Amino acid sequence: MQVKKTNFTVNATPRFSVLTEDEIEQIYFSALSVLYETGVRVYDQEGVDVAHAGGAIVEDTTEDSSLVKIPPWMVDKALSTLPRKVVVIGPDRKHRMELFKDQVYFGAGSDTPFTIDPKSGERRRATYEDVKNFARLAQALPNIDFHMSLGIVQDRAVGTYDRWQYLAMLEGTTKPINITAVDLDGLNDQLEMAYIRLGGKEEWRKGPIFSLYIEPVSPLSHSEEVIQKLLFSADNEIPFVYTPCPLAGATSPTTLAGTAVQALTESLFGIVLAQIRKPGAPMIIGGLMSNMDMQTTVYCYGSPEMALLSAAYTEITKWLGVPMYETAGCSDSKMFDAQAAMEATINIATAALVGGNMIHDVGYLEQGLTSSPELMVAANEIIDMVKRILRGIPTTDADLALPVMDSVGPGGHFLEHDHTYKRFKHEIWQPQLIDRQNFESWEMSGSKTFKDRVHERVLEILEAEHEPLMEDKMFAEIKRICELADERHKDEELDLDMFGPG
Amino acid sequence: MNETLEKLSTCILEGDSEAAPGLVQQALDDGVVPKTILDEGMVVGMNEVGDRFRRGDMFVPEVLMSADAMQSGLEILRPELVSSGVKLIGKVVLGTVQGDLHDIGKNLVGMMCEGAGFEVIDLGFNQKPEAFIDAVKEHQPDLVGMSALLTTTMRAMGHTIKSLEEAGLREQVKVMVGGAPVDQAFADRIGADGYGSNAVAGSDLAKRLVGAG
Ligand code: B12
């Protein structure tokens, strides 16, 4: 073919950017200064020792902690072994996440004390059944790629809730899961559970079925619990999220750039420690960073600052070459209402457009204190809509459609044209829950609001027949681990029913 | 109203901690009774802060500046109040319970209580029941405040109250609890005297529990 043009660029997807490369570098090199000059406080002797052996400066050691300073070369070294791509594959070996630059996956958030009852709409403490139901929603919703426990199991032993949650999720979904762990023992138990689900450790090595959620403590602190989880994960080939939760104005500077620097410092320390312990340890950094609302003191999950800061941080992670744990699909509203949909739409669109990899917290209301089945189902549709935008506007000859226009000519119409028939389904997004009927048809179909339709869809999914995802024997074996944990930890429980009725 | 007291109340409202001690001293030098300095100077300023905050005209960092100014003035005034026999509003021992590292909510409650005139002894985070016991013995507070952000550490609140009972200290203090997953029902179950859902509710509760609200 004869070429008649040059310098032609194509946007296969739209582009969205908050920071330039120069700005990213400014933030990164600032974080290196904080890491080297201010240092981070580490509340775990083993962690301090590992860092020290790797070249860190250790000073100001107290009874429970040390100040650890990391020279820049240690970060360079760590980044040279940090995997740029992390893979998590569900137990069915079908649902998978390949986390690297600009790959977009959505999933739930975890550990909300409260939930909205799918039938009554009442806000109450979450139970095992709720966690299982959310996992079933995740399984049914095509735009949910991974899952987390949308509720703390509070009708089982309190101190071992993490194992019960994992069991409930395994009952409901075969998608990759991002677990939380109460402590190291809880992590160990859940790893055993995963081995059983998968058929052994070797299977795990071919593709882990969960990642672990770990959070350093802002500002600039790394607790014993956090460091122990990090070291255990590095040792056992568990991909883990190392995400601080700085709260701009309260646990980090009120300026978003300052918060990004601090969060990056906190994550970089995790990267350094893990890579010293085990070069190649798979990590995802992020991801939950927002501002304090200065009227109510809450941690905002629906603010524009959260979306903007997360997007900026995503660009930093792309530049660094580490997968990003983004935050979206969440809201500060108390119920699934217009505010919830509005906030979730803004943060989902921003996170997707910038290319966040593992975008979590879909389904969060009330700053992560309440989970909502309706928000989760609505978010599935919002994500679908945003994914249409991600497909952009190709401008090939077939797309430009000059011969089509020529054949129809002025006047006429395109409804019967082959071009329309062949391409409309791909080109034009078709909603499932959004209503576009005219008034009369809408009235005839019951005058249902968006909320009504979402509610019906939730119930439809939950009431559908479903086969168990595990055989009885496997289920019993996994459940046994939860029961043994309860037995081991029973002395820690209060001698009263903390959450039950009355 | 005395001009110095007026200045003092404005200075609290504006959160000027540098000027507050000097103004308190000036009022004392003018011969104003310590209790009057507190009630007609500082508290007037702080009440205005509270009103503006509730109306949405003032924000947390501004309120905390005022609370700071209140405390810096009280440092001068407190000994005078004590020697003139005025009962201070109270003392609070505050901490985030064992196993829990969330401390910003607890810090806010502490600062708001300081703004209300309380003396606050902040134990920090991840505090064992014994740490609360020791602090009660050492500081003889009117109130013990506990914060927990996790269902797992809410248990430590129960354990701490039990330890206070076992140490024979429960009767001498009021216990207030708070933190995102905590609610009134739980506070009742573990035998706490009160629950506060945010920092302002916390300082109001503290006032009520010492009979000053
Ligand atoms: C920031 C944050 C963190 C930070 C805390 C940093 C710090 N320096 O404090 C870090 C990253 C360390 C963290 C860690 C964890 N967190 Co966290 N965290 C949060 C988050 C997002 C915000 C908390 C916050 O700062 N809010 C702002 C402050 C100002 O509000 P507040 O604390 O509620 O306090 C106000 C009131 O509650 C009240 N109050 C508080 N205390 C008191 C006390 C008294 C006496 C009174 C009267 C009132 C009162 O007044 C305060 C001011 O208005 C919450 C979500 C949420 N919405 O609460 C999760 C949340 C509390 N965390 C949660 C979890 C699961 C964890 C981890 C277990 C995660 C993990 N698996 O590793 C770890 C546990 C670490 C530990 N051992 O403590 C869960 C709780 C789950 C549960 N079991 O109940 C939550 C709800 C999020 C979620 N859905 O997952 N977390």
Coordinates of N, CA, C and O in Angstrom, one line a residue, chain A residues 43 113-114 123 125 152 154 158-161 182 215 217-218 223 225-226 247 250-251 292-297 369 489 491-502, chain B residues 52-61 99 101-104 108 112 125 149-159 162 180-183 185-186 189-190 198-200:
Chain A
Y43 N 7.8 -0.3 64.4 CA 7.5 -0.9 65.7 C 7.7 -2.5 65.6 O 6.9 -3.2 66.1
P113 N -18.4 -2.5 59.4 CA -19.2 -3.0 60.5 C -20.6 -3.2 60.2 O -21.3 -4.1 60.7
F114 N -21.2 -2.3 59.4 CA -22.6 -2.3 59.1 C -22.9 -2.6 57.6 O -22.0 -2.5 56.8
R123 N -30.3 -0.4 58.1 CA -28.8 -0.5 58.4 C -28.6 -1.3 59.7 O -29.2 -1.0 60.7
R125 N -25.8 -4.5 61.8 CA -24.5 -5.1 61.8 C -24.4 -6.2 60.7 O -25.5 -6.9 60.5
I152 N -18.2 -7.1 58.0 CA -17.5 -7.9 59.0 C -18.5 -8.9 59.5 O -19.6 -8.5 59.9
Q154 N -20.2 -10.6 62.0 CA -20.4 -10.3 63.5 C -21.3 -11.2 64.2 O -21.7 -11.0 65.3
V158 N -15.6 -12.9 67.6 CA -15.2 -11.6 67.1 C -13.7 -11.6 66.6 O -13.4 -11.0 65.6
G159 N -12.9 -12.3 67.4 CA -11.4 -12.2 67.1 C -11.0 -13.0 65.9 O -9.8 -12.9 65.5
T160 N -11.9 -13.9 65.3 CA -11.5 -14.7 64.2 C -12.4 -14.5 63.0 O -12.5 -15.3 62.1
Y161 N -12.9 -13.3 63.0 CA -13.9 -12.9 61.9 C -13.3 -13.1 60.5 O -14.0 -13.4 59.6
V182 N -6.8 -10.4 60.7 CA -6.8 -9.8 62.0 C -5.4 -9.8 62.5 O -5.0 -8.8 63.1
E215 N -2.0 -2.3 55.7 CA -1.9 -0.8 55.7 C -0.9 -0.3 56.8 O -1.1 -0.5 58.0
V217 N 0.7 2.7 59.0 CA 0.0 3.7 59.8 C 0.5 5.1 59.6 O 1.7 5.4 59.9
S218 N -0.3 5.9 59.0 CA 0.1 7.3 58.7 C 0.0 8.1 60.0 O -0.9 7.8 60.8
S223 N 3.6 -0.6 62.0 CA 3.4 -1.3 63.2 C 4.0 -2.7 63.1 O 4.3 -3.2 62.1
E225 N 2.3 -5.5 63.6 CA 1.3 -6.3 62.9 C 1.6 -6.2 61.4 O 1.6 -7.2 60.7
V226 N 1.8 -4.9 61.0 CA 1.9 -4.7 59.5 C 3.2 -5.3 59.0 O 3.3 -5.9 57.9
L247 N -4.9 10.9 55.8 CA -6.1 11.7 55.9 C -5.6 13.2 55.8 O -5.1 13.7 56.8
A250 N -5.1 15.8 58.6 CA -5.1 15.2 59.9 C -4.0 14.3 60.1 O -3.2 14.5 61.1
T251 N -3.8 13.3 59.3 CA -2.6 12.4 59.4 C -1.6 12.5 58.3 O -0.7 11.7 58.1
M292 N -9.8 15.0 55.3 CA -10.8 15.0 56.4 C -11.8 16.1 56.1 O -11.4 17.2 55.7
D293 N -13.0 15.8 56.3 CA -14.0 16.9 56.2 C -13.9 17.7 57.5 O -14.1 17.2 58.6
M294 N -13.7 19.0 57.3 CA -13.3 19.8 58.5 C -14.6 20.3 59.3 O -14.4 21.1 60.2
Q295 N -15.7 19.8 58.9 CA -16.9 20.1 59.7 C -17.3 18.9 60.5 O -17.5 19.0 61.7
T296 N -17.2 17.7 59.9 CA -17.7 16.5 60.6 C -16.6 15.6 61.1 O -16.8 14.7 61.8
T297 N -15.4 15.9 60.7 CA -14.1 15.1 60.9 C -14.1 13.8 60.3 O -13.3 12.9 60.6
L369 N -18.1 2.5 56.4 CA -18.7 1.9 57.6 C -19.9 1.0 57.3 O -20.3 0.2 58.1
H489 N -8.7 -19.1 70.2 CA -8.7 -17.7 70.6 C -9.9 -17.4 71.5 O -10.2 -16.2 71.7
D491 N -10.4 -17.4 74.6 CA -10.2 -16.6 75.8 C -10.2 -15.1 75.6 O -10.3 -14.4 76.6
E492 N -10.0 -14.7 74.4 CA -9.9 -13.3 74.1 C -11.3 -12.7 74.0 O -11.5 -11.4 74.1
E493 N -12.3 -13.5 73.9 CA -13.7 -13.0 73.7 C -14.3 -12.4 75.0 O -13.9 -12.8 76.1
L494 N -15.2 -11.5 74.9 CA -15.8 -10.9 76.1 C -16.9 -12.0 76.5 O -17.4 -12.7 75.7
D495 N -17.2 -12.0 77.8 CA -18.2 -12.9 78.2 C -19.6 -12.3 78.1 O -20.5 -12.5 79.0
L496 N -19.8 -11.6 77.0 CA -21.2 -11.1 76.7 C -21.3 -11.1 75.2 O -20.3 -11.1 74.5
D497 N -22.6 -11.1 74.8 CA -22.8 -11.1 73.3 C -22.7 -9.6 72.9 O -23.5 -8.8 73.2
M498 N -21.7 -9.4 72.0 CA -21.4 -8.0 71.7 C -22.4 -7.4 70.8 O -22.7 -6.2 70.8
F499 N -22.9 -8.2 69.8 CA -23.7 -7.6 68.7 C -25.1 -8.2 68.6 O -25.9 -7.7 67.8
G500 N -25.3 -9.3 69.3 CA -26.6 -10.0 69.1 C -27.7 -9.2 69.6 O -27.5 -8.1 70.3
P501 N -29.0 -9.6 69.4 CA -30.1 -8.8 69.9 C -30.2 -8.9 71.4 O -30.0 -9.9 72.0
G502 N -30.4 -7.7 72.0 CA -30.7 -7.6 73.4 C -29.5 -7.8 74.3 O -28.6 -8.4 74.2
Chain B
R52 N -20.5 29.0 66.4 CA -20.1 29.2 65.0 C -19.8 27.8 64.3 O -20.1 27.7 63.2
F53 N -19.2 26.9 65.1 CA -18.9 25.6 64.5 C -20.2 24.9 64.1 O -20.4 24.3 63.1
R54 N -21.2 25.0 65.1 CA -22.5 24.3 64.8 C -23.2 24.9 63.6 O -23.9 24.2 62.9
R55 N -23.0 26.2 63.5 CA -23.6 26.9 62.3 C -22.9 26.7 61.0 O -23.4 27.0 59.9
G56 N -21.7 26.1 61.1 CA -20.9 25.9 59.9 C -20.1 27.1 59.5 O -19.6 27.2 58.4
D57 N -19.9 28.0 60.4 CA -19.1 29.2 60.1 C -17.6 29.0 60.6 O -16.8 29.9 60.3
M58 N -17.4 27.9 61.3 CA -16.0 27.7 61.7 C -15.7 26.2 61.5 O -16.6 25.4 61.5
F59 N -14.4 25.9 61.2 CA -14.0 24.6 60.9 C -13.1 24.0 61.9 O -12.5 24.8 62.7
V60 N -12.9 22.7 61.9 CA -12.1 22.0 62.9 C -10.7 22.6 63.2 O -10.4 22.9 64.3
P61 N -9.9 22.9 62.2 CA -8.6 23.5 62.5 C -8.7 24.8 63.3 O -7.9 25.1 64.1
G99 N -4.4 -3.0 71.1 CA -4.6 -3.7 69.8 C -5.0 -2.7 68.7 O -5.1 -3.0 67.6
L101 N -4.7 0.9 66.6 CA -3.7 2.0 66.3 C -4.4 3.2 65.7 O -3.7 4.2 65.4
H102 N -5.7 3.2 65.6 CA -6.4 4.4 65.1 C -6.3 5.5 66.2 O -6.9 5.3 67.3
D103 N -5.7 6.6 65.9 CA -5.6 7.6 67.0 C -6.1 9.0 66.7 O -6.3 9.8 67.6
I104 N -6.5 9.2 65.5 CA -6.8 10.6 65.1 C -8.1 11.0 65.8 O -8.3 12.2 66.2
L108 N -8.8 14.1 68.5 CA -9.8 15.1 68.3 C -10.6 15.3 69.5 O -10.9 16.4 70.0
M112 N -10.9 18.6 71.8 CA -12.2 19.3 72.1 C -12.5 19.3 73.6 O -13.0 20.3 74.1
F125 N -2.0 5.4 71.8 CA -2.7 4.3 71.2 C -2.2 3.0 71.7 O -1.2 2.9 72.4
L149 N -11.6 1.6 67.1 CA -12.1 1.7 65.7 C -12.4 0.3 65.1 O -12.7 0.2 63.9
L150 N -12.1 -0.7 65.9 CA -12.2 -2.1 65.3 C -13.2 -2.9 66.2 O -13.2 -2.8 67.4
T151 N -13.9 -3.8 65.5 CA -14.8 -4.6 66.3 C -14.0 -5.5 67.3 O -14.4 -5.8 68.4
T152 N -12.8 -5.9 66.8 CA -11.9 -6.8 67.6 C -11.4 -6.0 68.8 O -11.3 -6.6 69.9
T153 N -11.1 -4.7 68.7 CA -10.6 -4.0 69.8 C -11.7 -3.4 70.7 O -11.4 -3.0 71.8
M154 N -12.9 -3.5 70.2 CA -14.0 -3.1 71.1 C -14.1 -4.0 72.3 O -14.5 -3.6 73.4
R155 N -13.6 -5.2 72.1 CA -13.5 -6.1 73.3 C -12.6 -5.6 74.4 O -12.9 -5.7 75.5
A156 N -11.5 -4.9 73.9 CA -10.6 -4.4 74.9 C -11.2 -3.3 75.8 O -10.9 -3.1 77.0
M157 N -12.3 -2.6 75.3 CA -13.0 -1.7 76.1 C -13.7 -2.4 77.2 O -13.7 -1.9 78.4
G158 N -14.3 -3.5 76.9 CA -15.0 -4.3 77.9 C -14.0 -4.8 78.9 O -14.2 -4.8 80.1
H159 N -12.8 -5.3 78.4 CA -11.8 -5.9 79.3 C -11.3 -4.7 80.3 O -11.0 -5.0 81.4
K162 N -13.7 -4.0 83.0 CA -13.6 -5.1 84.0 C -12.4 -4.9 84.9 O -12.5 -5.1 86.1
A180 N -15.7 4.6 65.5 CA -16.7 4.4 64.4 C -17.6 3.2 64.6 O -18.8 3.3 64.4
P181 N -17.1 2.0 64.9 CA -18.0 0.8 65.0 C -18.7 0.7 66.3 O -19.6 -0.2 66.5
V182 N -18.4 1.6 67.3 CA -19.1 1.5 68.6 C -20.4 2.2 68.5 O -20.6 3.2 67.8
D183 N -21.4 1.8 69.3 CA -22.7 2.5 69.4 C -23.2 2.5 70.8 O -22.6 1.8 71.7
A185 N -25.7 1.0 72.1 CA -26.1 -0.3 72.6 C -24.8 -1.1 73.2 O -24.9 -1.7 74.2
F186 N -23.7 -1.0 72.5 CA -22.5 -1.6 72.9 C -22.0 -1.0 74.2 O -21.6 -1.7 75.2
R189 N -23.9 -2.3 77.0 CA -23.6 -3.7 77.3 C -22.4 -3.9 78.2 O -22.3 -4.7 79.0
I190 N -21.4 -3.1 77.9 CA -20.1 -3.2 78.7 C -20.1 -2.4 79.9 O -19.1 -2.3 80.6
N198 N -19.1 11.7 68.0 CA -18.0 12.5 67.4 C -17.4 13.4 68.5 O -17.7 13.3 69.6
A199 N -16.4 14.2 68.0 CA -15.6 14.9 69.0 C -16.4 15.9 69.8 O -16.2 16.0 71.0
V200 N -17.3 16.6 69.1 CA -18.1 17.6 69.8 C -19.1 16.9 70.8 O -19.2 17.3 72.0

